[in-house]
Amino acid sequence: MAIKITRKSDLKIGVPTASMPDIIFQLLIFFMVTTVLREYSGLQVSLPGAKKIEKLESKRNVSTIWIDRQNRIVCDDVTIKDIKELRTVAYNKLVEQPRLVMSLRVDKDADMGIVIDVHQELRRANTLKVNYSALQVL
């Protein structure tokens, strides 16, 4: 007499994925609610006025350089101590984003010499798309 022994080899081990979309959706909502988008206000700058103003189509490819009346320079959160540092900062940003536009926000009482120096350093860094920010005068 032969006894037949059958083995259960079809044991399926798996992770239940029925509630996976619910979990992903809850995580998405959580991170959307808790994420704070920080907008850098820059230096205290009183912008000059202009009669014709055009708005940039996208702020995604814009890097802002702030110059206040004490001629302090800040480029997107990075304080520029020496004007020559601006060339490396601008070049590194241009390498990251080839369609970069540098937006200059210059106080109306700032020295024009520092603005020219900033423009020259941007030219040396091959950052040739420069935008000057101003307030609209009616």
Coordinates of C-alpha atoms in Angstrom, one line a residue:
M1 CA 0.0 0.0 0.0
A2 CA 1.3 3.3 -1.0
I3 CA 0.4 6.4 0.8
K4 CA 0.4 9.5 -1.2
I5 CA 1.7 12.6 0.7
T6 CA 0.9 15.9 -1.0
R7 CA 2.8 19.0 -0.1
K8 CA 1.3 22.5 -0.2
S9 CA 3.8 24.3 -2.4
D10 CA 1.4 26.9 -3.6
L11 CA 1.8 29.1 -0.5
K12 CA 1.4 32.7 -1.7
I13 CA 3.0 35.3 0.4
G14 CA 2.2 38.9 -0.6
V15 CA 1.5 42.4 0.5
P16 CA -2.1 43.4 0.3
T17 CA -2.2 46.3 -2.1
A18 CA -5.9 47.2 -1.9
S19 CA -5.4 50.1 0.4
M20 CA -2.2 51.4 -1.3
P21 CA -3.8 54.2 -3.3
D22 CA -5.5 55.5 -0.1
I23 CA -2.2 55.6 1.7
I24 CA -0.4 57.3 -1.1
F25 CA -3.2 59.9 -1.4
Q26 CA -3.1 60.6 2.3
L27 CA 0.7 61.0 2.2
L28 CA 0.4 63.4 -0.8
I29 CA -2.2 65.5 1.0
F30 CA -0.1 65.5 4.2
F31 CA 3.0 66.8 2.4
M32 CA 1.0 69.3 0.4
V33 CA -0.5 70.7 3.6
T34 CA 2.7 70.7 5.7
T35 CA 5.1 72.0 3.1
V36 CA 5.8 75.7 3.5
L37 CA 7.1 77.4 0.3
R38 CA 9.6 79.9 1.5
E39 CA 9.8 83.1 -0.5
Y40 CA 12.9 85.2 0.2
S41 CA 12.1 88.8 0.6
G42 CA 15.6 89.9 0.0
L43 CA 17.1 93.2 1.2
Q44 CA 15.0 96.2 1.9
V45 CA 15.0 97.7 -1.6
S46 CA 13.1 100.8 -2.8
L47 CA 12.7 100.1 -6.5
P48 CA 12.8 102.9 -9.1
G49 CA 9.8 103.6 -11.3
A50 CA 9.3 102.9 -15.0
K51 CA 6.6 103.7 -17.5
K52 CA 6.7 100.5 -19.6
I53 CA 6.9 97.3 -17.6
E54 CA 6.7 93.7 -18.9
K55 CA 6.2 90.8 -16.6
L56 CA 8.3 87.7 -16.8
E57 CA 6.4 84.8 -18.2
S58 CA 7.9 82.3 -15.7
K59 CA 9.6 82.7 -12.4
R60 CA 11.0 79.2 -12.5
N61 CA 14.1 80.2 -14.4
V62 CA 14.7 83.5 -12.6
S63 CA 17.4 84.1 -10.1
T64 CA 17.2 87.4 -8.2
I65 CA 20.1 89.7 -7.2
W66 CA 19.3 92.3 -4.5
I67 CA 21.4 95.5 -4.1
D68 CA 20.3 97.8 -1.3
R69 CA 21.3 101.4 -0.6
Q70 CA 24.3 100.3 1.4
N71 CA 25.6 98.5 -1.7
R72 CA 25.1 95.0 -0.1
I73 CA 24.6 92.3 -2.6
V74 CA 22.5 89.1 -2.1
C75 CA 21.9 86.6 -4.8
D76 CA 19.0 84.3 -3.9
D77 CA 19.9 83.7 -0.2
V78 CA 23.7 83.9 -0.8
T79 CA 25.3 87.1 0.6
I80 CA 28.0 88.2 -1.8
K81 CA 31.0 89.6 0.2
D82 CA 33.3 90.3 -2.8
I83 CA 32.0 91.3 -6.2
K84 CA 34.2 88.5 -7.8
E85 CA 32.1 85.9 -5.9
L86 CA 29.1 86.8 -8.0
R87 CA 30.8 85.4 -11.1
T88 CA 31.1 81.9 -9.6
V89 CA 27.6 82.0 -8.1
A90 CA 26.1 83.1 -11.4
Y91 CA 28.1 80.6 -13.4
N92 CA 27.0 77.7 -11.1
K93 CA 23.4 78.8 -11.4
L94 CA 23.7 79.0 -15.2
V95 CA 25.1 75.5 -15.3
E96 CA 22.2 74.2 -13.3
Q97 CA 19.6 76.1 -15.4
P98 CA 20.8 77.0 -18.9
R99 CA 17.7 79.2 -19.5
L100 CA 18.4 81.3 -16.5
V101 CA 17.4 85.0 -16.3
M102 CA 19.1 87.1 -13.7
S103 CA 16.7 89.7 -12.2
L104 CA 18.3 92.8 -10.7
R105 CA 16.4 94.4 -7.9
V106 CA 18.4 97.5 -7.2
D107 CA 17.5 100.2 -4.7
K108 CA 16.9 103.6 -6.4
D109 CA 19.5 105.2 -4.0
A110 CA 22.2 102.6 -4.7
D111 CA 25.5 103.6 -6.4
M112 CA 25.3 103.1 -10.1
G113 CA 29.0 101.9 -10.0
I114 CA 28.1 98.8 -8.1
V115 CA 25.3 98.0 -10.6
I116 CA 27.8 98.3 -13.4
D117 CA 30.2 96.0 -11.5
V118 CA 27.5 93.5 -11.0
H119 CA 26.6 93.6 -14.7
Q120 CA 30.2 93.2 -15.7
E121 CA 30.6 90.1 -13.5
L122 CA 27.4 88.6 -14.9
R123 CA 28.8 89.2 -18.4
R124 CA 32.1 87.5 -17.4
A125 CA 30.0 84.5 -16.1
N126 CA 28.3 84.4 -19.5
T127 CA 24.9 85.1 -17.9
L128 CA 23.6 87.4 -20.6
K129 CA 19.9 87.4 -19.9
V130 CA 19.5 90.2 -17.3
N131 CA 16.2 91.8 -16.2
Y132 CA 15.9 95.0 -14.2
S133 CA 13.0 95.1 -11.8
A134 CA 11.1 98.4 -11.3
L135 CA 7.8 99.7 -10.0
Q136 CA 5.2 100.9 -12.6
V137 CA 4.7 104.7 -12.6
L138 CA 1.3 105.7 -13.8

